[in-house]
PDB file of C-alpha atoms in Angstrom:
ATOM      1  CA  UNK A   1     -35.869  -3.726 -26.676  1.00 39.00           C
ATOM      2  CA  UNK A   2     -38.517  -6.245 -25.702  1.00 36.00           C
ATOM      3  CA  UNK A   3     -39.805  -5.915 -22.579  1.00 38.00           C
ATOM      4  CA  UNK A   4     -41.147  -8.272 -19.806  1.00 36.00           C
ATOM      5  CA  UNK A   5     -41.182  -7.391 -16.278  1.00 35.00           C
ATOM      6  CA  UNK A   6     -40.992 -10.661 -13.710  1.00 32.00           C
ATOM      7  CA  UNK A   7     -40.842 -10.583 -10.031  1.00 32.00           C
ATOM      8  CA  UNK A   8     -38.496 -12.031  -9.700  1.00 29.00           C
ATOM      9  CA  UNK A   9     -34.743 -10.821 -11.490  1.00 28.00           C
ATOM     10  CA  UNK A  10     -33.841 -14.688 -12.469  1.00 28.00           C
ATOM     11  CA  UNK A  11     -32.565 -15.514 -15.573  1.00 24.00           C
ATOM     12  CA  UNK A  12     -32.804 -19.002 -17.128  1.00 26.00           C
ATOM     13  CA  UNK A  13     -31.627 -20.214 -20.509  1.00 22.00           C
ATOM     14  CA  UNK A  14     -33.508 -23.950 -20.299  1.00 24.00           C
ATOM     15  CA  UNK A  15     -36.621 -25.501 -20.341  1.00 26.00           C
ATOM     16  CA  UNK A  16     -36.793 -27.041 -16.966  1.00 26.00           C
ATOM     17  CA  UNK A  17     -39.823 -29.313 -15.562  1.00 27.00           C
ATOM     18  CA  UNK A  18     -39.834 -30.277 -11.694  1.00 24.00           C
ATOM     19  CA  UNK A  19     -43.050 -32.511 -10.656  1.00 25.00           C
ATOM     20  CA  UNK A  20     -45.875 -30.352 -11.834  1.00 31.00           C
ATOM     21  CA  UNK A  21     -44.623 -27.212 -12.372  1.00 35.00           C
ATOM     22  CA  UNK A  22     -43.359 -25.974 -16.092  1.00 39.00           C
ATOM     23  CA  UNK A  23     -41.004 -23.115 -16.003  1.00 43.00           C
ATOM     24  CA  UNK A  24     -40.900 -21.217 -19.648  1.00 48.00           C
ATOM     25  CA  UNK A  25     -38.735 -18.901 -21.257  1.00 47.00           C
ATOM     26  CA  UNK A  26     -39.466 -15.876 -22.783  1.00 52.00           C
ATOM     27  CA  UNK A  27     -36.833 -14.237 -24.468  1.00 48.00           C
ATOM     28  CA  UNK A  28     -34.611 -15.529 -21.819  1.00 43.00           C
ATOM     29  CA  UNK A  29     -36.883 -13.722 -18.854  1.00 46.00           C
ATOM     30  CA  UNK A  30     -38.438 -16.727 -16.692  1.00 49.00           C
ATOM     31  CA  UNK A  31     -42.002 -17.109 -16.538  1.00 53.00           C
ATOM     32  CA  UNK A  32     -43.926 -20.173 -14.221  1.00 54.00           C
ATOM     33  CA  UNK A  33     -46.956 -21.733 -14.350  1.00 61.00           C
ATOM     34  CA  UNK A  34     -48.242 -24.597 -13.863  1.00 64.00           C
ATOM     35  CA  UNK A  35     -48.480 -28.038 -15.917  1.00 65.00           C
ATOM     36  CA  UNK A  36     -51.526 -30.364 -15.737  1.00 71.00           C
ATOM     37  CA  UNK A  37     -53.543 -32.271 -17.787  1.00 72.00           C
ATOM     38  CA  UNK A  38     -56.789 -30.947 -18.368  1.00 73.00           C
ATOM     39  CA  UNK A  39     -60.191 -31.355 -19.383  1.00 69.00           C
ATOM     40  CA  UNK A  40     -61.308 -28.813 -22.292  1.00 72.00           C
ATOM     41  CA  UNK A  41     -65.475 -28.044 -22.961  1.00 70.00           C
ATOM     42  CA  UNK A  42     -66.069 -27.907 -25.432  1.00 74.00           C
ATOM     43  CA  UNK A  43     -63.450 -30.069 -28.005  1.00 75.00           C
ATOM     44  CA  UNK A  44     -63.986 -33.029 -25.601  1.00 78.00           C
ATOM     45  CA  UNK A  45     -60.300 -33.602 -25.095  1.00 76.00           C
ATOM     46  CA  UNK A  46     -58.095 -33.569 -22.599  1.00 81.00           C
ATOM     47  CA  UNK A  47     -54.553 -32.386 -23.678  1.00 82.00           C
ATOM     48  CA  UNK A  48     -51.544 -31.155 -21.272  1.00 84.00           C
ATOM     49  CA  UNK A  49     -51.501 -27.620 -20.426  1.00 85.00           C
ATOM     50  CA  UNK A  50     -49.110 -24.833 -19.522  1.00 81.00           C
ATOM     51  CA  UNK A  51     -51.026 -22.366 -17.347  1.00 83.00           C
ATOM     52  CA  UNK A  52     -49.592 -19.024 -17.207  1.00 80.00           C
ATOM     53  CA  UNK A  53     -48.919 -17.467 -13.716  1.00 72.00           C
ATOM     54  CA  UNK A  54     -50.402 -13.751 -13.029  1.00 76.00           C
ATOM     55  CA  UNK A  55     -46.807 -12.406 -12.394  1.00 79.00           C
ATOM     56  CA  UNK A  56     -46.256 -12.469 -16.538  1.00 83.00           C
ATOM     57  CA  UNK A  57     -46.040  -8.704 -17.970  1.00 86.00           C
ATOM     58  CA  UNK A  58     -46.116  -8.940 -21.992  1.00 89.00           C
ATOM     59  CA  UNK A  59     -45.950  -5.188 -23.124  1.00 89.00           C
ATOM     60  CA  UNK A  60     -44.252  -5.411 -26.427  1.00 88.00           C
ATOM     61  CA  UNK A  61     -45.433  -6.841 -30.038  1.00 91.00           C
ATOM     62  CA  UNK A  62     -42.868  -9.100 -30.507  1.00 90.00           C
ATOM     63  CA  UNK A  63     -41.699 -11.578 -28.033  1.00 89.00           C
ATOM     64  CA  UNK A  64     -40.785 -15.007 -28.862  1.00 87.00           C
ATOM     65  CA  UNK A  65     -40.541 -17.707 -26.942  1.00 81.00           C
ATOM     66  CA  UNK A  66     -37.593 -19.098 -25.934  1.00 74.00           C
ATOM     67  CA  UNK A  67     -37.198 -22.258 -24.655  1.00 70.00           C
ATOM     68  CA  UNK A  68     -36.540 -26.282 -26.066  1.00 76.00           C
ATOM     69  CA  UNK A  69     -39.277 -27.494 -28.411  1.00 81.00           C
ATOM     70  CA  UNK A  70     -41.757 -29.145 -26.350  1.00 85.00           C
ATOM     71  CA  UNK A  71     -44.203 -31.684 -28.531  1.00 89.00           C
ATOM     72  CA  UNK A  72     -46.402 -32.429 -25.851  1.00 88.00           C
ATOM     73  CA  UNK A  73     -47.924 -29.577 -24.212  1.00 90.00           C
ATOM     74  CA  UNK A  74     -51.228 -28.999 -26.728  1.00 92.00           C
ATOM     75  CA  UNK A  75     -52.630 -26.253 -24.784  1.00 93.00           C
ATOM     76  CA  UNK A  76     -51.405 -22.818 -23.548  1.00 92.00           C
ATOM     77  CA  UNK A  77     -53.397 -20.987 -20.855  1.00 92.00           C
ATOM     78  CA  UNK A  78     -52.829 -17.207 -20.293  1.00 91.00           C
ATOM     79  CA  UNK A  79     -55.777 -15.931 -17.673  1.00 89.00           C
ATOM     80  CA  UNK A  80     -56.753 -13.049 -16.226  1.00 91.00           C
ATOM     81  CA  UNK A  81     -53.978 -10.822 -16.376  1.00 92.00           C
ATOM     82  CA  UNK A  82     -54.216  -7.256 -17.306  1.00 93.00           C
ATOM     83  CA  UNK A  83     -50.342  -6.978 -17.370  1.00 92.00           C
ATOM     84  CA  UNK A  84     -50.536  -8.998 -20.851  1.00 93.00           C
ATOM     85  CA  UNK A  85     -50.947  -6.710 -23.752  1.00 95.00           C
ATOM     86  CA  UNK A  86     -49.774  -8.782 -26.344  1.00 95.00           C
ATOM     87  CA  UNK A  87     -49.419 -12.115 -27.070  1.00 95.00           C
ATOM     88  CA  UNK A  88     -46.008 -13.999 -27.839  1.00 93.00           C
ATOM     89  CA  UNK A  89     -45.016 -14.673 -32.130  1.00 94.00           C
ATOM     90  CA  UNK A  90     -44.276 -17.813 -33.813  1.00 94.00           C
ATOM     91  CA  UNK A  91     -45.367 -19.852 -31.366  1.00 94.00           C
ATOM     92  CA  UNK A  92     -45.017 -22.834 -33.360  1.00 95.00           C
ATOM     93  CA  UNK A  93     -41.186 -23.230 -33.472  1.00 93.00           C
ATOM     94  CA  UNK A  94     -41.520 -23.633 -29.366  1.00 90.00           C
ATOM     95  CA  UNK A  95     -45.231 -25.545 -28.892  1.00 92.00           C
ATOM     96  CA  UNK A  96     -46.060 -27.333 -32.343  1.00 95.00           C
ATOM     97  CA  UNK A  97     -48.725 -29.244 -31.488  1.00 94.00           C
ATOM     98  CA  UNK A  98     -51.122 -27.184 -30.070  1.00 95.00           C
ATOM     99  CA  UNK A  99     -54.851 -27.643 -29.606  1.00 94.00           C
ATOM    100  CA  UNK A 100     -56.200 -25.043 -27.134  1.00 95.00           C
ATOM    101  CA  UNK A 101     -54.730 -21.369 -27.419  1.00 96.00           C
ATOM    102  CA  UNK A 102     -56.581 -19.109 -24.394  1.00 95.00           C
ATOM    103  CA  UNK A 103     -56.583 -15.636 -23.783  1.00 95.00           C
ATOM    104  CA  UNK A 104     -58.985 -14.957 -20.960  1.00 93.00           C
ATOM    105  CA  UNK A 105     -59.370 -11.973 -19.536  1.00 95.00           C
ATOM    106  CA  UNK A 106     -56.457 -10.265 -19.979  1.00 96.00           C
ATOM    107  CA  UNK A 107     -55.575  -7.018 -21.672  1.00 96.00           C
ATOM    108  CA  UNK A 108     -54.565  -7.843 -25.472  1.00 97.00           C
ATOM    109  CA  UNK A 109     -54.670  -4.928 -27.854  1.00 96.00           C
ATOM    110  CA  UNK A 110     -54.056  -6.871 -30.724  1.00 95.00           C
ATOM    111  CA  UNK A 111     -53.693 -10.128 -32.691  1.00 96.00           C
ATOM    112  CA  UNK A 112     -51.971 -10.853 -35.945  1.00 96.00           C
ATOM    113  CA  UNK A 113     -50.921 -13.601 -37.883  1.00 97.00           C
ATOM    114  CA  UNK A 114     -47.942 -14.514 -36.392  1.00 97.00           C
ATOM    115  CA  UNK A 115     -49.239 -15.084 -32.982  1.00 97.00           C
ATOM    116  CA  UNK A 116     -50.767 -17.838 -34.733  1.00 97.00           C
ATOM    117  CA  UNK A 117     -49.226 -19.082 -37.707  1.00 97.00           C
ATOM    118  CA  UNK A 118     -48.589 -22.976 -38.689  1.00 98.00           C
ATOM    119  CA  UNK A 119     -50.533 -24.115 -35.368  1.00 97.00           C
ATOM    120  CA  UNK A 120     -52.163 -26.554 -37.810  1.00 96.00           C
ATOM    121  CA  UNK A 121     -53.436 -28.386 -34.649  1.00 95.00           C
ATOM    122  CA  UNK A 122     -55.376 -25.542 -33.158  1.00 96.00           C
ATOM    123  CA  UNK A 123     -58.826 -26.479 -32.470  1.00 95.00           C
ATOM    124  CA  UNK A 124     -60.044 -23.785 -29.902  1.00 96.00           C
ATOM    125  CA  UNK A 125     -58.837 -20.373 -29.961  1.00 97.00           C
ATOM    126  CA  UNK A 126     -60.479 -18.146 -26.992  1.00 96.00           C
ATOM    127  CA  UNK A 127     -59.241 -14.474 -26.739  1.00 97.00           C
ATOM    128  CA  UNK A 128     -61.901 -13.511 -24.431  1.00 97.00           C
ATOM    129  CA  UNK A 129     -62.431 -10.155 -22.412  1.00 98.00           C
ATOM    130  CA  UNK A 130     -59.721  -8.222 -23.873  1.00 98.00           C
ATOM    131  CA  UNK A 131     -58.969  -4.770 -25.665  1.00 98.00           C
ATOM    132  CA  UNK A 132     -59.043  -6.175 -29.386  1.00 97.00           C
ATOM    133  CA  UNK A 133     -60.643  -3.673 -32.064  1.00 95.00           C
ATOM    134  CA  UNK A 134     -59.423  -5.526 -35.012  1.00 93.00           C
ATOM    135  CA  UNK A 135     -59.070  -8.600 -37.259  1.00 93.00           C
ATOM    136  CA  UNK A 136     -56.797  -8.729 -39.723  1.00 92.00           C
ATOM    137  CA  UNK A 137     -57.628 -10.760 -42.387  1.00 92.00           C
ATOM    138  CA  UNK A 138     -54.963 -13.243 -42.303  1.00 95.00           C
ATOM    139  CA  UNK A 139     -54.999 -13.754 -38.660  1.00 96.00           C
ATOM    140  CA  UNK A 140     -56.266 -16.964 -38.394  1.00 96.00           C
ATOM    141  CA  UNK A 141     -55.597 -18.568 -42.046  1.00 95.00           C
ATOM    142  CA  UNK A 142     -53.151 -20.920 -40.791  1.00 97.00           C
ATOM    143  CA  UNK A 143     -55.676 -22.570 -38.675  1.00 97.00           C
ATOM    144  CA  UNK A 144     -57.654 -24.965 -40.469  1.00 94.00           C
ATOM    145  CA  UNK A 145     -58.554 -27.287 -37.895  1.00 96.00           C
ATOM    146  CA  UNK A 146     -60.361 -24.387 -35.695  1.00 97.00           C
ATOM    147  CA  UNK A 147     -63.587 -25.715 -34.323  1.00 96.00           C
ATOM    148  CA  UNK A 148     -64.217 -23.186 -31.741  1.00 97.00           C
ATOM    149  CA  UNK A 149     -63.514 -19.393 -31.618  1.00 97.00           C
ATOM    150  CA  UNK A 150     -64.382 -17.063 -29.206  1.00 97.00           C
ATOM    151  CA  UNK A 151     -63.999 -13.709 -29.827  1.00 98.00           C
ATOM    152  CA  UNK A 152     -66.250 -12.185 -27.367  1.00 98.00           C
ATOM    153  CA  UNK A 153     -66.298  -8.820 -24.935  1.00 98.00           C
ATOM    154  CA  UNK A 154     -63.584  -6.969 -26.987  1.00 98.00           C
ATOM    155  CA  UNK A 155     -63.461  -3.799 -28.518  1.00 97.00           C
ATOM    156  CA  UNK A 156     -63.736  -4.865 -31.893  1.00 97.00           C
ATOM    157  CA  UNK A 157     -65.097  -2.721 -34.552  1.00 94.00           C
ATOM    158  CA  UNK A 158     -64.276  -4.683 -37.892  1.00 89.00           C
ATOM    159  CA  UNK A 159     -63.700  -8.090 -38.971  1.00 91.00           C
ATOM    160  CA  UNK A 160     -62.307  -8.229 -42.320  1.00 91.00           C
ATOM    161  CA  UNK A 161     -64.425 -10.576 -44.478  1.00 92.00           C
ATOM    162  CA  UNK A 162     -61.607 -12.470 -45.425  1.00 92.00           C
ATOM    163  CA  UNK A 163     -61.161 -12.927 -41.922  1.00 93.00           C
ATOM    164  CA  UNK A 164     -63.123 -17.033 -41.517  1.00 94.00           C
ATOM    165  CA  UNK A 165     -62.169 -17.833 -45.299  1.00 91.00           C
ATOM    166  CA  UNK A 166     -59.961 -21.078 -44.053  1.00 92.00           C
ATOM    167  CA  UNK A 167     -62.275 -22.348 -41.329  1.00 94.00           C
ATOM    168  CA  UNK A 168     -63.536 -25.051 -43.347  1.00 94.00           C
ATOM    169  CA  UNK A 169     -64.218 -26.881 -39.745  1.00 96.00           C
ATOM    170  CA  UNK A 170     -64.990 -24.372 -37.526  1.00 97.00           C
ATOM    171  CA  UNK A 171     -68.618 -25.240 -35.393  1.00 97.00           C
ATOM    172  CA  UNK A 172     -68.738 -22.714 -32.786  1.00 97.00           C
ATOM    173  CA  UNK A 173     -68.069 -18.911 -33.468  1.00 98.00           C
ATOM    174  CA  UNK A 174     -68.422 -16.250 -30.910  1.00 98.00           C
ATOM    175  CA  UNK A 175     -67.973 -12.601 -31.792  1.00 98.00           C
ATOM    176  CA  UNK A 176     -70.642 -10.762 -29.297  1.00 98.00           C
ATOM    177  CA  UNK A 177     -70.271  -7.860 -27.002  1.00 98.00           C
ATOM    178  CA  UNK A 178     -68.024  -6.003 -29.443  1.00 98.00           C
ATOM    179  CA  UNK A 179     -68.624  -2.738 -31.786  1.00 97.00           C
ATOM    180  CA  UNK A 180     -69.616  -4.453 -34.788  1.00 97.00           C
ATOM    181  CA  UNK A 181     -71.526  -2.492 -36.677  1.00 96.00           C
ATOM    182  CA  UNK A 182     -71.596  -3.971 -40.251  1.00 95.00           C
ATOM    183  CA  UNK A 183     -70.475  -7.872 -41.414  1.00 95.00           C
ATOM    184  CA  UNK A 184     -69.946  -8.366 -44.738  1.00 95.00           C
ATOM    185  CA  UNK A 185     -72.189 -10.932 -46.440  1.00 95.00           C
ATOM    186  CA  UNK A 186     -69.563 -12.778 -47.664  1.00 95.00           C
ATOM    187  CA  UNK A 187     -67.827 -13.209 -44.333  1.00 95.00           C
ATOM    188  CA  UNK A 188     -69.208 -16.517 -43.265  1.00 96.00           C
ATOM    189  CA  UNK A 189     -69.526 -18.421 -46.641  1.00 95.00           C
ATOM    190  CA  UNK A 190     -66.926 -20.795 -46.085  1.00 95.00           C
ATOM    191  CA  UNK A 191     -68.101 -21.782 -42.729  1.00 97.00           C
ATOM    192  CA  UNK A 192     -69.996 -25.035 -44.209  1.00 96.00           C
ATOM    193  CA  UNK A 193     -69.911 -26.759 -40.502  1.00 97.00           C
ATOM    194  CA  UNK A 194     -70.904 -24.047 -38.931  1.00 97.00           C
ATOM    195  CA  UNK A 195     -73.589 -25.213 -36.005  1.00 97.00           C
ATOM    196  CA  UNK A 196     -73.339 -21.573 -33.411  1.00 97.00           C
ATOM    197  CA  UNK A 197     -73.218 -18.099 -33.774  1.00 98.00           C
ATOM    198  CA  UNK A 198     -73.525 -15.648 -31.509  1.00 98.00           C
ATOM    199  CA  UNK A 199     -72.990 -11.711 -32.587  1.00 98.00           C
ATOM    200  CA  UNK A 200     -75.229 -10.616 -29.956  1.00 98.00           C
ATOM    201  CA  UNK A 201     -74.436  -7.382 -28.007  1.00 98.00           C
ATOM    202  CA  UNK A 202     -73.020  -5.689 -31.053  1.00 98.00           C
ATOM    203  CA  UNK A 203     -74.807  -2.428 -33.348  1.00 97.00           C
ATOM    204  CA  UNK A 204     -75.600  -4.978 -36.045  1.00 97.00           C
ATOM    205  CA  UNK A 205     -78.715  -2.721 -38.276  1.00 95.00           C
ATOM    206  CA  UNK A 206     -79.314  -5.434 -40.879  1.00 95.00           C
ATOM    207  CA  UNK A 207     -78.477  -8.548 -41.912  1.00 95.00           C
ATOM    208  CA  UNK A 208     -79.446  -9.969 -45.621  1.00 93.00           C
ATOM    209  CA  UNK A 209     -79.667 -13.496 -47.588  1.00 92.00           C
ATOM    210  CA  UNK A 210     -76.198 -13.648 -47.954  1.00 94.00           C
ATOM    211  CA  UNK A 211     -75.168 -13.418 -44.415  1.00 95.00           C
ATOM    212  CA  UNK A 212     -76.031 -17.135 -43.615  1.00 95.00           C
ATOM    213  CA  UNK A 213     -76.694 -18.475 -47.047  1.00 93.00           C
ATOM    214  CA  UNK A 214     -73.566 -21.713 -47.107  1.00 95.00           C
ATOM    215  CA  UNK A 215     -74.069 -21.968 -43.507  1.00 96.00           C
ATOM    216  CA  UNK A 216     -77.342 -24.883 -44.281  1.00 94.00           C
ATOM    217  CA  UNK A 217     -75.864 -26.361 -40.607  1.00 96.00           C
ATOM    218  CA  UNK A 218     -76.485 -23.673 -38.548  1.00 95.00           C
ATOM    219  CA  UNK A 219     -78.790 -24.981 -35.531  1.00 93.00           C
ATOM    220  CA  UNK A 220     -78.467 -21.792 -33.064  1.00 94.00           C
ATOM    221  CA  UNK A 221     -77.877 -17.919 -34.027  1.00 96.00           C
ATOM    222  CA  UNK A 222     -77.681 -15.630 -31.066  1.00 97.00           C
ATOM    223  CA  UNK A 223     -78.437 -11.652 -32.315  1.00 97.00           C
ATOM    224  CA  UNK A 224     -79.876 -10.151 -29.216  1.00 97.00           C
ATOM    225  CA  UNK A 225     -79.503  -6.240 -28.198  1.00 98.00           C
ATOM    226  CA  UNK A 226     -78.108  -5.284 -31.793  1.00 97.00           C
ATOM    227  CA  UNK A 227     -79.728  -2.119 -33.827  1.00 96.00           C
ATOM    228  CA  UNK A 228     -81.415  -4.258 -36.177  1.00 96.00           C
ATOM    229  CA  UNK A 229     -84.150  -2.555 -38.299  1.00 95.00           C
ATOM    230  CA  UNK A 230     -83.688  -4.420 -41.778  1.00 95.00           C
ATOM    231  CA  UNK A 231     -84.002  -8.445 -41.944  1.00 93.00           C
ATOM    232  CA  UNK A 232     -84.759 -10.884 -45.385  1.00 92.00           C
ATOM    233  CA  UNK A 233     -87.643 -12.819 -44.847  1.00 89.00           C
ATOM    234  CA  UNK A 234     -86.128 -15.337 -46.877  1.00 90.00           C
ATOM    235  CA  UNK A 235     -82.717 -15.351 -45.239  1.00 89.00           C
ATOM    236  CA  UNK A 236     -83.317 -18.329 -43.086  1.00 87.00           C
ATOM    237  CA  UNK A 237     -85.481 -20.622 -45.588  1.00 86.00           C
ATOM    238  CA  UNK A 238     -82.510 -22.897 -45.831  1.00 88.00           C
ATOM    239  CA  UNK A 239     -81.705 -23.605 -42.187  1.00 88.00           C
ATOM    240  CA  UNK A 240     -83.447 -26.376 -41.658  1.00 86.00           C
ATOM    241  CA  UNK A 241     -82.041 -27.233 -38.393  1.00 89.00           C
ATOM    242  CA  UNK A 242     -82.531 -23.850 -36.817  1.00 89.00           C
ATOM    243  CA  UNK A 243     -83.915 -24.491 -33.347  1.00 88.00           C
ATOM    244  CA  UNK A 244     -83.198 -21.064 -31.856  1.00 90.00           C
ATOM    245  CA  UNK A 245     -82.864 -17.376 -33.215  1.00 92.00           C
ATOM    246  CA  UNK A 246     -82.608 -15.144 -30.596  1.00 93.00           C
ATOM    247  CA  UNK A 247     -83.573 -11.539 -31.510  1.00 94.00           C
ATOM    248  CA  UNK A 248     -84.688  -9.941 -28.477  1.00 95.00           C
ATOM    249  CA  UNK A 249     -83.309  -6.295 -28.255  1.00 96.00           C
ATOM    250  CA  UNK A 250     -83.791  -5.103 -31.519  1.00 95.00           C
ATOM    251  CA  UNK A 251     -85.541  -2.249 -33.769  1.00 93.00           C
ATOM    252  CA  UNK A 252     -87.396  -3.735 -35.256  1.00 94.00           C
ATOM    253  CA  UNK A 253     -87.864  -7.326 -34.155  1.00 92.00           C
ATOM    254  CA  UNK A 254     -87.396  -8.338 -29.918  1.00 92.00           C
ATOM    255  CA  UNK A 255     -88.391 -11.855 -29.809  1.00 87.00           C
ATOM    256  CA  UNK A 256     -86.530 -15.289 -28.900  1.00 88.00           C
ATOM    257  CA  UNK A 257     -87.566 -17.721 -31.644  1.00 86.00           C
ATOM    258  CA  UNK A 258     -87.093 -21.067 -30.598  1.00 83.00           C
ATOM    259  CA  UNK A 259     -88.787 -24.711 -31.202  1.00 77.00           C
ATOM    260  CA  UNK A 260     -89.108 -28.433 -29.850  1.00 68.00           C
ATOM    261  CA  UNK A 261     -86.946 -30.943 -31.806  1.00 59.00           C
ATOM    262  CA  UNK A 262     -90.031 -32.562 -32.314  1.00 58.00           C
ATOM    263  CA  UNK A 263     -91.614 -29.273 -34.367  1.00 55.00           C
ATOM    264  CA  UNK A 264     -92.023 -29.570 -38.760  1.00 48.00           C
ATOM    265  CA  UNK A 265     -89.141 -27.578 -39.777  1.00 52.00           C
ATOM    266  CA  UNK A 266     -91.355 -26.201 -42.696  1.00 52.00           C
ATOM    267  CA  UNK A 267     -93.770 -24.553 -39.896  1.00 50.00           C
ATOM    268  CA  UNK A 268     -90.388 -23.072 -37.545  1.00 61.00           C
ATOM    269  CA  UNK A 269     -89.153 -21.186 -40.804  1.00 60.00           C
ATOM    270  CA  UNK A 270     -92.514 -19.845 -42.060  1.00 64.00           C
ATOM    271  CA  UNK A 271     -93.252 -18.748 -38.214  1.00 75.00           C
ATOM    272  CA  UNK A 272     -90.170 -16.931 -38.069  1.00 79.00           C
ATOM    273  CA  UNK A 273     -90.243 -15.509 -41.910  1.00 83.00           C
ATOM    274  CA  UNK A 274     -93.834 -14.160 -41.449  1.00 85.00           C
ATOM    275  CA  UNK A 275     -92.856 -12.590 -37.913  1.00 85.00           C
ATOM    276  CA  UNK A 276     -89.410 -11.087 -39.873  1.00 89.00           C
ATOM    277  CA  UNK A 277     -91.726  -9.882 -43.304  1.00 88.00           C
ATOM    278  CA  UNK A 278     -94.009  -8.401 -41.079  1.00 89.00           C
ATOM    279  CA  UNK A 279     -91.999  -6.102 -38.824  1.00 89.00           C
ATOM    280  CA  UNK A 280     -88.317  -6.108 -40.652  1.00 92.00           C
ATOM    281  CA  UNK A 281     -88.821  -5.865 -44.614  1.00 84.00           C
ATOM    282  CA  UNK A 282     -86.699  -3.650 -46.231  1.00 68.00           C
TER     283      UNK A 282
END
């Protein structure tokens, strides 16, 4: 039996809006929060929001919720709860239209596919500071509008390299402070628009031509305090609009690389493959 714990023992059946508050339903349990319209860094766009009160406990796998359609909130807000250990399924058939899905700081253990599937509309997903260790493949597939995906300070030890294959869009990906220990080097080849990556704060030991090799967009990497003893000299050659590559932290390399817009881009990538042939050559 799903369970969600409010403070209060009310039971409502409708979706009911009074000023600026938005009162939800969760398989029938009420849950408030509080409806604005709001200003979201870094999409640019400000879309109405349901913000999720700290009084919420989600502590089984497969809540729905349940409340009239509503077409215009395009952003859902859970923050800094620790009661929330999973997040509600098909989302869709409730909030259709969403841009913004947040997570912050709460205690999710998981994610799967239908937390997210046909939210066509999603641009930023942010699951932030929670207890995630793993991500399914299909997780995200549905979501081919994704610009922005942050993924950081979780527990996760694997991404399946599947796991970006419909991100055709995405700009901004965020998967630091996490157990990752190995990335597959096909796990980013779709990610054509792909300007920022961070995997920083992970036990990343080497990373090879294939890692980055579609990603000709890439502007800023961010691989500080990994394990990294084995780098291609050649792996960056392409990038021609890296500015910064942050490796400070490392085995074999502890440097932040990082030039003036105004720099040759033939000089920035031999400075940085000479410093990576030297010190990190297989």
């Amino acid at each position: 039996m799903l369970s969600i714990k409010m403070q209060r023992s009310s039971i409502f059946f409708v979706l009911i809006l009074i000023t600026s508050s938005l009162r939800m339903i969760f398989c029938g349990t009420k849950i408030d929060g509080d409806f604005d319209d709001t200003y979201w860094y870094p999409l640019d766009i400000k879309v109405w929001t349901w913000w999720i009160n700290g009084n919420v406990e989600i502590s089984s796998k497969n809540v729905e919720i349940s409340a009239k359609q509503s077409e215009f909130i395009k952003a859902i807000n859970f923050r800094n709860n620790k009661k929330i250990e999973f997040l509600p399924i098909k989302v869709y058939k409730k909030l259709p239209n969403l841009n913004v899905f947040q997570a912050f700081n709460c205690a999710v253990q998981e994610v799967k596919y239908e937390n997210f599937q046909n939210l066509a509309e999603l641009q930023l997903v942010s699951l932030a500071s929670n207890e995630i260790s793993n991500i399914p493949k299909d997780t995200f597939k549905d979501l081919s509008n994704l610009k922005h995906l942050e993924l950081r300070m979780n527990n996760i030890q694997t991404i399946h390299e599947l796991s970006f294959q419909n991100h055709i869009n995405l700009k901004f990906l965020n998967i630091g402070s996490n157990e990752i220990s190995y990335i597959s080097p096909t796990t980013f080849e779709n990610l054509k628009e792909l300007r920022n990556i961070s995997m920083s704060d992970n036990t990343l030991q080497s990373l090879g031509d294939e890692h980055f090799k579609n990603n000709k967009k890439l502007e800023r990497i961010w691989l500080q305090n990994n394990k990294i003893h084995i780098l291609s000299p050649t792996m960056f050659d392409h990038l021609k609009n890296l500015v910064v590559a942050n490796f400070t932290g490392n085995s074999c390399i502890d440097r932040l690389f990082e030039v003036n817009e105004d720099e040759f881009c033939a000089l920035k990538v031999l400075g940085l493959k000479e410093i990576i042939k030297k010190n990190c050559e297989s």
